[in-house]
Each structure stands twice: as C-alpha cells, then as structure tokens.
Coordinates of C-alpha atoms and ligand atoms in Angstrom, one line a residue:
X4 CA 125.0 51.8 92.7
X5 CA 122.1 52.7 94.8
X6 CA 119.8 51.4 96.5
X7 CA 116.9 49.4 95.7
X8 CA 114.6 51.9 96.8
X9 CA 116.5 54.8 95.1
X10 CA 116.2 52.5 91.9
X11 CA 112.5 52.7 92.3
X12 CA 112.6 56.5 92.1
X13 CA 112.0 57.7 89.1
X14 CA 113.9 61.2 88.2
X15 CA 111.7 65.2 89.3
X16 CA 111.2 66.7 84.9
X17 CA 110.8 70.7 86.3
X18 CA 110.0 73.2 83.2
X19 CA 111.9 73.3 80.1
X20 CA 113.8 76.5 81.0
X21 CA 114.2 80.0 79.3
X22 CA 117.7 79.1 78.1
X23 CA 116.9 75.7 76.9
X24 CA 114.1 77.0 74.2
X25 CA 116.2 79.7 72.6
X26 CA 118.8 77.4 72.2
X27 CA 116.6 74.3 70.6
X28 CA 114.7 77.1 68.1
X29 CA 116.5 79.8 67.6
X30 CA 113.9 81.9 69.0
X31 CA 114.3 85.9 70.5
X32 CA 111.0 86.3 71.9
X33 CA 110.3 82.9 75.3
X34 CA 107.4 83.2 77.3
X35 CA 107.7 81.2 80.2
X36 CA 104.6 80.4 81.9
X37 CA 106.1 76.9 83.6
X38 CA 106.8 77.3 86.5
X39 CA 104.2 79.3 88.6
X40 CA 107.2 82.2 89.0
X41 CA 105.7 85.5 89.3
X42 CA 105.8 87.4 86.4
X43 CA 106.8 91.4 88.0
X44 CA 110.0 89.8 89.9
X45 CA 111.0 89.4 93.0
X46 CA 110.8 91.7 95.8
X47 CA 112.2 95.0 95.7
X48 CA 112.8 94.6 99.1
X49 CA 114.2 91.6 99.2
X50 CA 116.4 92.2 96.5
X51 CA 118.0 95.2 98.4
X52 CA 118.2 93.3 101.6
X53 CA 120.1 91.1 99.3
X54 CA 122.9 93.8 98.9
X55 CA 124.3 94.0 101.7
X56 CA 124.5 90.3 102.8
X57 CA 128.3 90.1 104.7
X58 CA 130.1 87.6 107.0
X59 CA 129.0 84.9 104.6
X60 CA 133.0 83.3 105.6
X61 CA 131.0 82.9 110.0
X62 CA 128.2 79.8 110.7
X63 CA 126.2 82.5 112.6
X64 CA 122.9 82.1 113.6
X65 CA 121.3 78.4 112.4
X66 CA 117.8 78.7 114.3
X67 CA 116.9 82.2 113.2
X68 CA 114.9 83.6 115.9
X69 CA 113.4 86.1 115.4
X70 CA 112.3 85.6 111.6
X71 CA 110.6 82.3 113.1
X72 CA 108.5 84.6 115.0
X73 CA 107.8 87.1 112.1
X74 CA 107.0 84.3 110.5
X75 CA 104.5 82.8 113.1
X76 CA 102.8 85.8 114.9
X77 CA 99.9 86.4 112.1
X78 CA 98.9 83.9 112.7
X79 CA 99.1 83.1 116.9
X80 CA 102.1 80.8 116.9
X81 CA 105.6 81.4 118.2
X82 CA 109.1 80.5 117.0
X83 CA 109.0 78.0 118.3
X84 CA 106.4 76.3 116.3
X85 CA 108.5 76.9 112.7
X86 CA 110.6 74.8 111.2
X87 CA 112.6 76.9 108.1
X88 CA 113.6 75.2 104.7
X89 CA 115.7 75.3 101.4
X90 CA 112.1 76.5 101.0
X91 CA 109.3 73.8 101.0
X92 CA 110.4 70.7 98.9
X93 CA 113.0 70.4 101.0
X94 CA 110.2 70.6 104.0
X95 CA 108.1 67.8 101.8
X96 CA 111.7 65.6 102.4
X97 CA 112.5 66.5 106.3
X98 CA 108.7 65.3 106.8
X99 CA 109.1 62.4 105.4
X100 CA 112.5 61.6 106.5
X101 CA 110.9 62.3 110.2
X102 CA 108.0 60.1 110.2
X103 CA 108.5 57.7 107.6
X104 CA 110.0 54.6 107.2
X105 CA 109.3 50.8 105.4
X106 CA 106.2 49.8 105.9
X107 CA 104.8 52.7 106.4
X108 CA 101.5 54.1 104.5
X109 CA 101.7 57.9 103.0
X110 CA 98.5 58.7 101.7
X111 CA 98.4 61.6 99.0
X112 CA 95.7 62.9 96.2
X113 CA 96.9 62.5 92.2
X114 CA 98.2 64.4 90.5
X115 CA 99.5 65.8 93.1
X116 CA 103.1 67.8 93.3
X117 CA 105.7 65.4 92.4
X118 CA 107.8 65.9 95.0
X119 CA 105.2 63.4 97.8
X120 CA 106.0 61.1 95.9
X121 CA 109.2 60.4 95.4
X122 CA 110.4 62.0 98.8
X123 CA 107.8 58.6 100.9
X124 CA 108.9 56.2 98.6
X125 CA 112.2 57.2 99.6
X126 CA 111.7 56.5 102.8
X127 CA 110.7 53.2 101.3
X128 CA 107.0 53.7 102.5
X129 CA 103.9 52.1 100.3
X130 CA 102.6 55.6 98.9
X131 CA 98.8 55.5 98.2
X132 CA 97.5 57.5 95.6
X133 CA 93.7 59.0 95.7
X134 CA 92.5 60.8 92.4
X135 CA 90.8 63.9 92.4
X136 CA 87.3 64.4 91.5
X137 CA 86.9 67.2 89.6
X138 CA 90.2 68.5 89.6
X139 CA 89.8 68.2 93.4
X140 CA 90.9 66.2 96.7
X141 CA 88.1 63.4 97.3
X142 CA 88.5 64.1 101.0
X143 CA 86.1 60.5 101.8
X144 CA 88.2 58.7 99.5
X145 CA 91.4 60.3 101.0
X146 CA 90.1 59.3 104.8
X147 CA 88.8 55.4 103.0
X148 CA 92.3 55.2 102.2
X149 CA 93.5 55.8 105.7
X150 CA 94.8 52.7 107.7
X151 CA 96.4 51.1 110.7
X152 CA 99.8 51.9 108.9
X153 CA 99.2 55.2 107.6
X154 CA 101.6 58.1 109.3
X155 CA 101.1 60.5 106.7
X156 CA 98.0 62.1 104.1
X157 CA 99.3 65.3 101.3
X158 CA 97.1 67.9 101.3
X159 CA 97.8 69.9 98.6
X160 CA 96.1 72.9 98.8
X161 CA 95.9 75.1 96.5
X162 CA 96.6 72.0 94.1
X163 CA 98.9 71.3 92.6
X164 CA 98.5 71.0 89.2
X165 CA 95.0 71.5 88.9
X166 CA 95.1 74.9 91.1
X167 CA 91.7 74.4 93.4
X168 CA 91.4 74.7 96.1
X169 CA 89.2 73.0 99.6
X170 CA 85.9 74.6 100.6
X171 CA 86.2 75.8 104.4
X172 CA 83.0 73.5 104.8
X173 CA 85.0 70.6 103.0
X174 CA 88.1 71.0 105.5
X175 CA 86.2 71.5 108.8
X176 CA 84.1 67.8 108.2
X177 CA 87.7 65.9 107.0
X178 CA 90.0 67.4 110.1
X179 CA 86.6 66.0 112.3
X180 CA 86.6 62.2 110.3
X181 CA 90.5 62.2 110.5
X182 CA 92.2 59.8 112.6
X183 CA 95.0 61.7 115.5
X184 CA 97.1 60.1 115.3
X185 CA 97.6 60.2 111.5
X186 CA 99.8 63.3 111.0
X187 CA 98.3 66.2 108.0
X188 CA 100.4 67.9 105.9
X189 CA 99.1 70.9 103.9
X190 CA 101.5 72.2 101.2
X191 CA 100.3 75.8 101.0
X192 CA 102.6 76.9 97.9
X193 CA 100.7 79.4 96.9
X194 CA 98.6 80.6 99.9
X195 CA 98.6 84.0 99.7
X196 CA 96.9 84.2 96.1
X197 CA 93.6 82.8 97.6
X198 CA 90.6 84.6 97.9
X199 CA 88.8 86.5 101.1
X200 CA 86.6 83.3 102.7
X201 CA 89.1 80.6 102.2
X202 CA 90.3 78.1 104.8
X203 CA 93.0 79.5 107.1
X204 CA 95.1 75.9 106.9
X205 CA 97.7 77.3 110.1
X206 CA 94.8 77.7 112.0
X207 CA 94.9 73.9 112.2
X208 CA 98.4 73.7 113.8
X209 CA 96.8 75.7 117.3
X210 CA 94.7 72.9 117.6
X211 CA 95.8 69.7 115.9
X212 CA 99.0 67.9 117.2
X213 CA 100.3 66.2 114.2
X214 CA 99.8 69.1 110.9
X215 CA 102.1 70.2 109.0
X216 CA 101.3 73.1 107.4
X217 CA 104.1 74.8 104.4
X218 CA 104.6 77.8 103.4
X219 CA 107.2 79.1 100.5
X220 CA 109.4 82.4 99.3
X221 CA 108.9 81.2 95.8
X222 CA 106.0 82.2 94.1
X223 CA 104.1 85.7 95.5
X224 CA 107.7 87.2 96.7
X225 CA 109.3 86.4 93.3
X226 CA 112.2 84.0 95.4
X227 CA 112.1 80.8 94.2
X228 CA 115.7 80.4 92.9
X229 CA 116.1 82.6 96.5
X230 CA 115.5 79.3 97.9
X231 CA 113.8 79.8 101.0
X232 CA 110.4 78.2 102.3
X233 CA 108.9 77.3 106.4
X234 CA 106.2 75.7 107.4
X235 CA 104.2 75.6 111.4
X236 CA 103.7 72.7 113.0
X237 CA 103.1 72.0 117.3
X238 CA 105.9 72.8 119.4
X239 CA 106.5 68.7 119.6
X240 CA 106.3 67.9 115.6
X241 CA 108.2 71.1 115.1
X242 CA 111.3 69.9 117.4
X243 CA 111.8 66.4 115.8
X244 CA 111.4 68.7 111.9
X245 CA 114.4 70.6 113.4
X246 CA 116.7 67.7 114.9
X247 CA 116.1 66.3 111.3
X248 CA 117.0 69.0 109.6
X249 CA 120.0 70.1 108.8
X250 CA 122.4 72.1 109.9
X251 CA 122.6 75.8 108.2
X252 CA 119.9 74.6 105.2
X253 CA 118.8 78.1 105.2
X254 CA 121.7 80.0 103.9
X255 CA 122.1 83.6 105.1
X256 CA 121.3 84.9 101.5
X257 CA 118.0 83.4 102.3
X258 CA 116.9 84.2 105.4
X259 CA 118.2 88.2 104.3
X260 CA 116.7 88.1 102.2
X261 CA 113.1 86.3 103.1
X262 CA 113.5 88.4 105.7
X263 CA 113.5 91.9 103.6
X264 CA 110.2 90.5 101.5
X265 CA 108.2 90.1 105.1
X266 CA 108.5 93.4 104.8
X267 CA 107.3 94.1 101.1
X268 CA 103.9 94.3 101.5
X269 CA 103.4 96.7 98.6
X270 CA 104.6 93.8 95.9
X271 CA 102.8 91.4 97.8
X272 CA 100.1 93.6 96.6
X273 CA 101.1 94.1 93.4
X274 CA 101.5 90.4 92.3
X275 CA 98.1 89.9 93.8
X276 CA 96.4 92.5 91.4
X277 CA 98.4 91.7 88.9
X278 CA 97.3 88.0 89.0
X279 CA 93.8 88.3 89.6
X280 CA 93.7 90.9 86.7
X281 CA 95.5 88.1 84.3
X282 CA 93.0 85.3 85.6
X283 CA 90.0 87.5 84.1
X284 CA 91.1 88.3 81.2
X285 CA 93.2 84.4 81.1
X286 CA 89.2 82.7 82.2
X287 CA 87.0 84.9 79.7
X288 CA 89.8 84.1 77.0
X289 CA 89.3 80.6 77.7
X290 CA 85.7 80.9 78.2
X291 CA 85.5 82.4 74.6
X292 CA 87.6 79.7 73.2
X293 CA 85.5 77.2 74.4
X294 CA 87.7 75.7 76.5
X295 CA 87.1 74.2 80.5
X296 CA 89.7 75.4 83.7
X297 CA 89.2 74.4 86.3
X298 CA 88.3 77.2 89.0
X299 CA 91.9 78.3 90.7
X300 CA 92.9 79.3 93.6
X301 CA 96.8 79.8 92.1
X302 CA 98.8 81.7 89.6
X303 CA 97.7 78.6 87.8
X304 CA 95.4 77.0 86.0
X305 CA 94.2 73.4 84.0
X306 CA 93.4 74.1 80.7
X307 CA 91.3 71.7 78.6
X308 CA 93.0 71.3 75.0
X309 CA 90.6 69.3 72.5
X310 CA 94.2 67.4 71.2
X311 CA 96.9 65.7 73.2
X312 CA 98.3 67.8 75.6
X313 CA 101.8 66.6 74.5
X314 CA 100.8 68.5 71.0
X315 CA 98.8 70.8 72.6
X316 CA 102.1 71.8 74.7
X317 CA 104.6 71.4 71.3
X318 CA 102.5 73.5 69.3
X319 CA 102.5 76.7 71.5
X320 CA 106.5 75.7 72.4
X321 CA 107.5 76.3 68.9
X322 CA 105.9 79.6 68.9
X323 CA 107.9 80.3 71.6
X324 CA 105.5 79.8 75.1
X325 CA 106.9 77.3 77.1
X326 CA 103.7 75.6 79.1
X327 CA 103.9 71.9 80.5
X328 CA 101.8 69.4 79.5
X329 CA 99.4 67.5 81.6
X330 CA 100.6 64.5 80.5
X331 CA 104.0 64.8 82.0
X332 CA 102.0 66.3 84.9
X333 CA 99.4 63.1 85.7
X334 CA 96.5 65.4 84.2
X335 CA 95.9 64.5 80.1
X336 CA 94.2 66.8 78.1
X337 CA 95.4 69.7 79.8
X338 CA 97.6 72.2 80.1
X339 CA 99.1 73.6 83.4
X340 CA 99.6 77.4 82.2
X341 CA 101.3 80.1 84.5
X342 CA 99.2 83.5 84.6
X343 CA 101.4 85.8 83.4
X344 CA 102.1 89.6 82.7
X345 CA 99.4 91.2 79.8
X346 CA 101.6 90.7 77.3
X347 CA 102.3 87.3 78.0
X348 CA 98.8 86.4 79.1
X349 CA 97.9 88.2 75.4
X350 CA 100.1 86.8 73.9
X351 CA 99.0 83.2 75.1
X352 CA 96.1 84.0 74.3
X353 CA 96.4 84.9 70.5
X354 CA 99.0 81.5 70.5
X355 CA 95.3 79.0 71.5
X356 CA 93.2 81.0 69.8
X357 CA 95.5 80.9 65.6
X358 CA 96.4 77.0 67.1
X359 CA 92.8 76.4 68.1
X360 CA 91.3 75.5 64.4
X361 CA 94.2 73.1 63.6
X362 CA 93.7 71.2 67.1
X363 CA 89.3 71.0 66.8
X364 CA 90.2 69.7 63.0
X365 CA 92.5 67.0 64.6
X366 CA 90.5 66.1 67.5
Ligands
PLP429 C1 102.3 72.8 95.2 C2 103.8 73.2 95.7 N1 105.0 72.9 97.1 C3 105.8 73.3 97.1 C4 107.0 73.5 96.2 C5 108.3 74.0 95.6 O1 108.6 75.5 96.0 P1 109.5 75.3 97.3 O2 110.3 76.4 96.0 O3 110.0 76.4 98.2 O4 110.4 74.2 97.2 C6 105.8 74.5 94.4 C7 107.1 75.0 93.1 O5 106.3 74.7 92.1 C8 105.1 73.7 94.8 O6 103.8 74.0 93.4

C-alpha cells in the first residue's frame, strides 16, 4: 500500500554503474561519463580527514556551527544562514517539505534536474513545467507561469542536463520581477565550474528573503558517495529548513570529510583546470565532427546526435562508454556527457568519430 501521491511518482533512474556494464557486456575497460563525477577522484585532504574518524559510537554535534560558518563566510553569510543536507538532494526534499502542500504550485524548467518534480509531487503540489529555450531557462515564461498558488520556483544554474547558465543581466531582471512571496530555489551543484563573470547566486540570499541556494561537495570535491550538501537561506527560512531536517542527517564522516575538502584549494584548482582543458578538447572535437553542444558552465555538456539519443547511447555503451541518453532526461536527440580525464575524452572522441558515418547513414 502507499499514498495515492506516492503512486504518481516515477522512479529516479541513475546512470548505469561500471560494475553493471562490465557484468552485462563482459568488457574489461569501462569509461563512465554518465553521472558528472570528478575524473580526478576525491580531494586528498578530505580522504586524509576520513582516515582519522573516531567516536562513531556517539551522537556528537548535530549543528556543526564551525563548519557552517566556514561555508557561509566567503559570501558574507553566517552559520545561521546555512542548512546541511545528506547531499543537496536531501535539501531539495527538505525545501519541498518546508514550503509545499496540496494545492500549492511549484514552477520549474523542463528538462531540468528530475528530483525537483519528484519532491514537489510527493508533497501533493502541482508542478508547472516551463520548457527551456535553446537549452536555457526561459525566465519570462517562468514568471508568466507564476500564480497566486505558486510557492516555489526552481532554477538549476548551471542547468542539468543542458549545462547552460543564466547571464547576470537575466538574473537581475528576473529578480526584480519575481513576487517576493515566492521562494526561489537556485540549485548550484556545479557552481565551482562556472567561469569568471558569472552571477553569484549566494549574493541573492543577503538581499532577498525567500531564496535558497544549494551547493554540494559531490562534484568538484569528488565526494559524491560521502553525501554532503549545503544550502544558504536567510536566517528565518534557514531556521524552518533546519526544523524539517532530520536530526543527525549529516554523518560525522561526511562533516569531517567536508571540512577537510574545504582546505583543499589545490585539488579544486586541479579539477577546474582539468575540466577546462577537457571542455576545450571536446568542444573542438564536437565542432570538427559537425555536432552541436550547448555552451556549458559545468563539468558535462549536452551534445546533439544525428540518430535517436537511445541508439547513440547504446552504440557507445557497446564500446564500453557510459553516457546518459537525452531520451531519459527529456532531451531527445542529445546525449549528456561528463567531461572526463584526457584519456577518457580521447576515447570518447574516437568512438564518436567511428560511429558517426553509420549514424549519418541511418538518419
Ligand atoms: C543539478 C543537481 N542538483 C543536485 C544534485 C545532487 O547532488 P548531491 O550529490 O549533492 O545530492 C545533482 C547531482 O547530479 C545535480 O546534478
């Protein structure tokens, strides 16, 4: 048995794992470019901190005030502005639990990160999906979709699965027009990858009350399995979010690893340099092959293919390369591909070059 609302939920479908593909295809070498993970691995300082974990038998600090202060300080915010989550995924859920109930509306882009819809529907809210324009949030159309019932408006910046970010001007005019009573949730799982001159969403929190900005340690810090995300909101809203949050939702290993990672500027710099080089290489290949990718500000890109996304995905999978099919992400005709290591990118570029003639012939 389950609530009728639960029966409406489509299951979350993650990318295939390396082990799964190895088992099914019997291939030795698998390249996974499906889940936007860091090809350099994990922050060594986080790993070092994780080697010194003790007292796991105790319920220790649940509030982590020092860690929250450290996360907040670069943005002129304080510990009281921060809510911690078991990954930023959990914070999406906490935000929906805090703000939405049956009869309310949540506005979001489509395609965007699938959890927003899942979390909003679970609260019995109606979801209003606004199509992207050229892979970018259509802010005018999103504002038009706002009604008296709208409680929450999601913006994924950079957007998953397209990788696109909103220009600062678009942000400013959007913020001037969105009603103050509507909470704007800006999911910035890929914030660190964004280039210079991009908009700093955390700044909105100081100026606009009903705003939540989400970040994660899963991507640039390479700690996806540790499960540590954080959010910024004004003190009152952060207080409500913290009430809804389960006690001890942040495991002590996650907090210690996150604290270690925050010291690891070197690893972040290396990861960003690797991503930038991989992006330049892949965009050149994409152009040479006559394909098109949306401009990305993240560690992945959405590239067009001349056959169905499912066919392209399956052909790459048969060669041991796991990507995400746009058919599964509301983005037909495109693949979502993580920027990998130089070897992984080169192997992908080779595979695309080899597959392209057959794809064109089939188109
Ligand atoms: C846009 C976006 N938000 C949130 C998440 C979830 O990240 P976390 O590992 O912090 O839960 C992801 C993960 O892929 C993502 O792409």
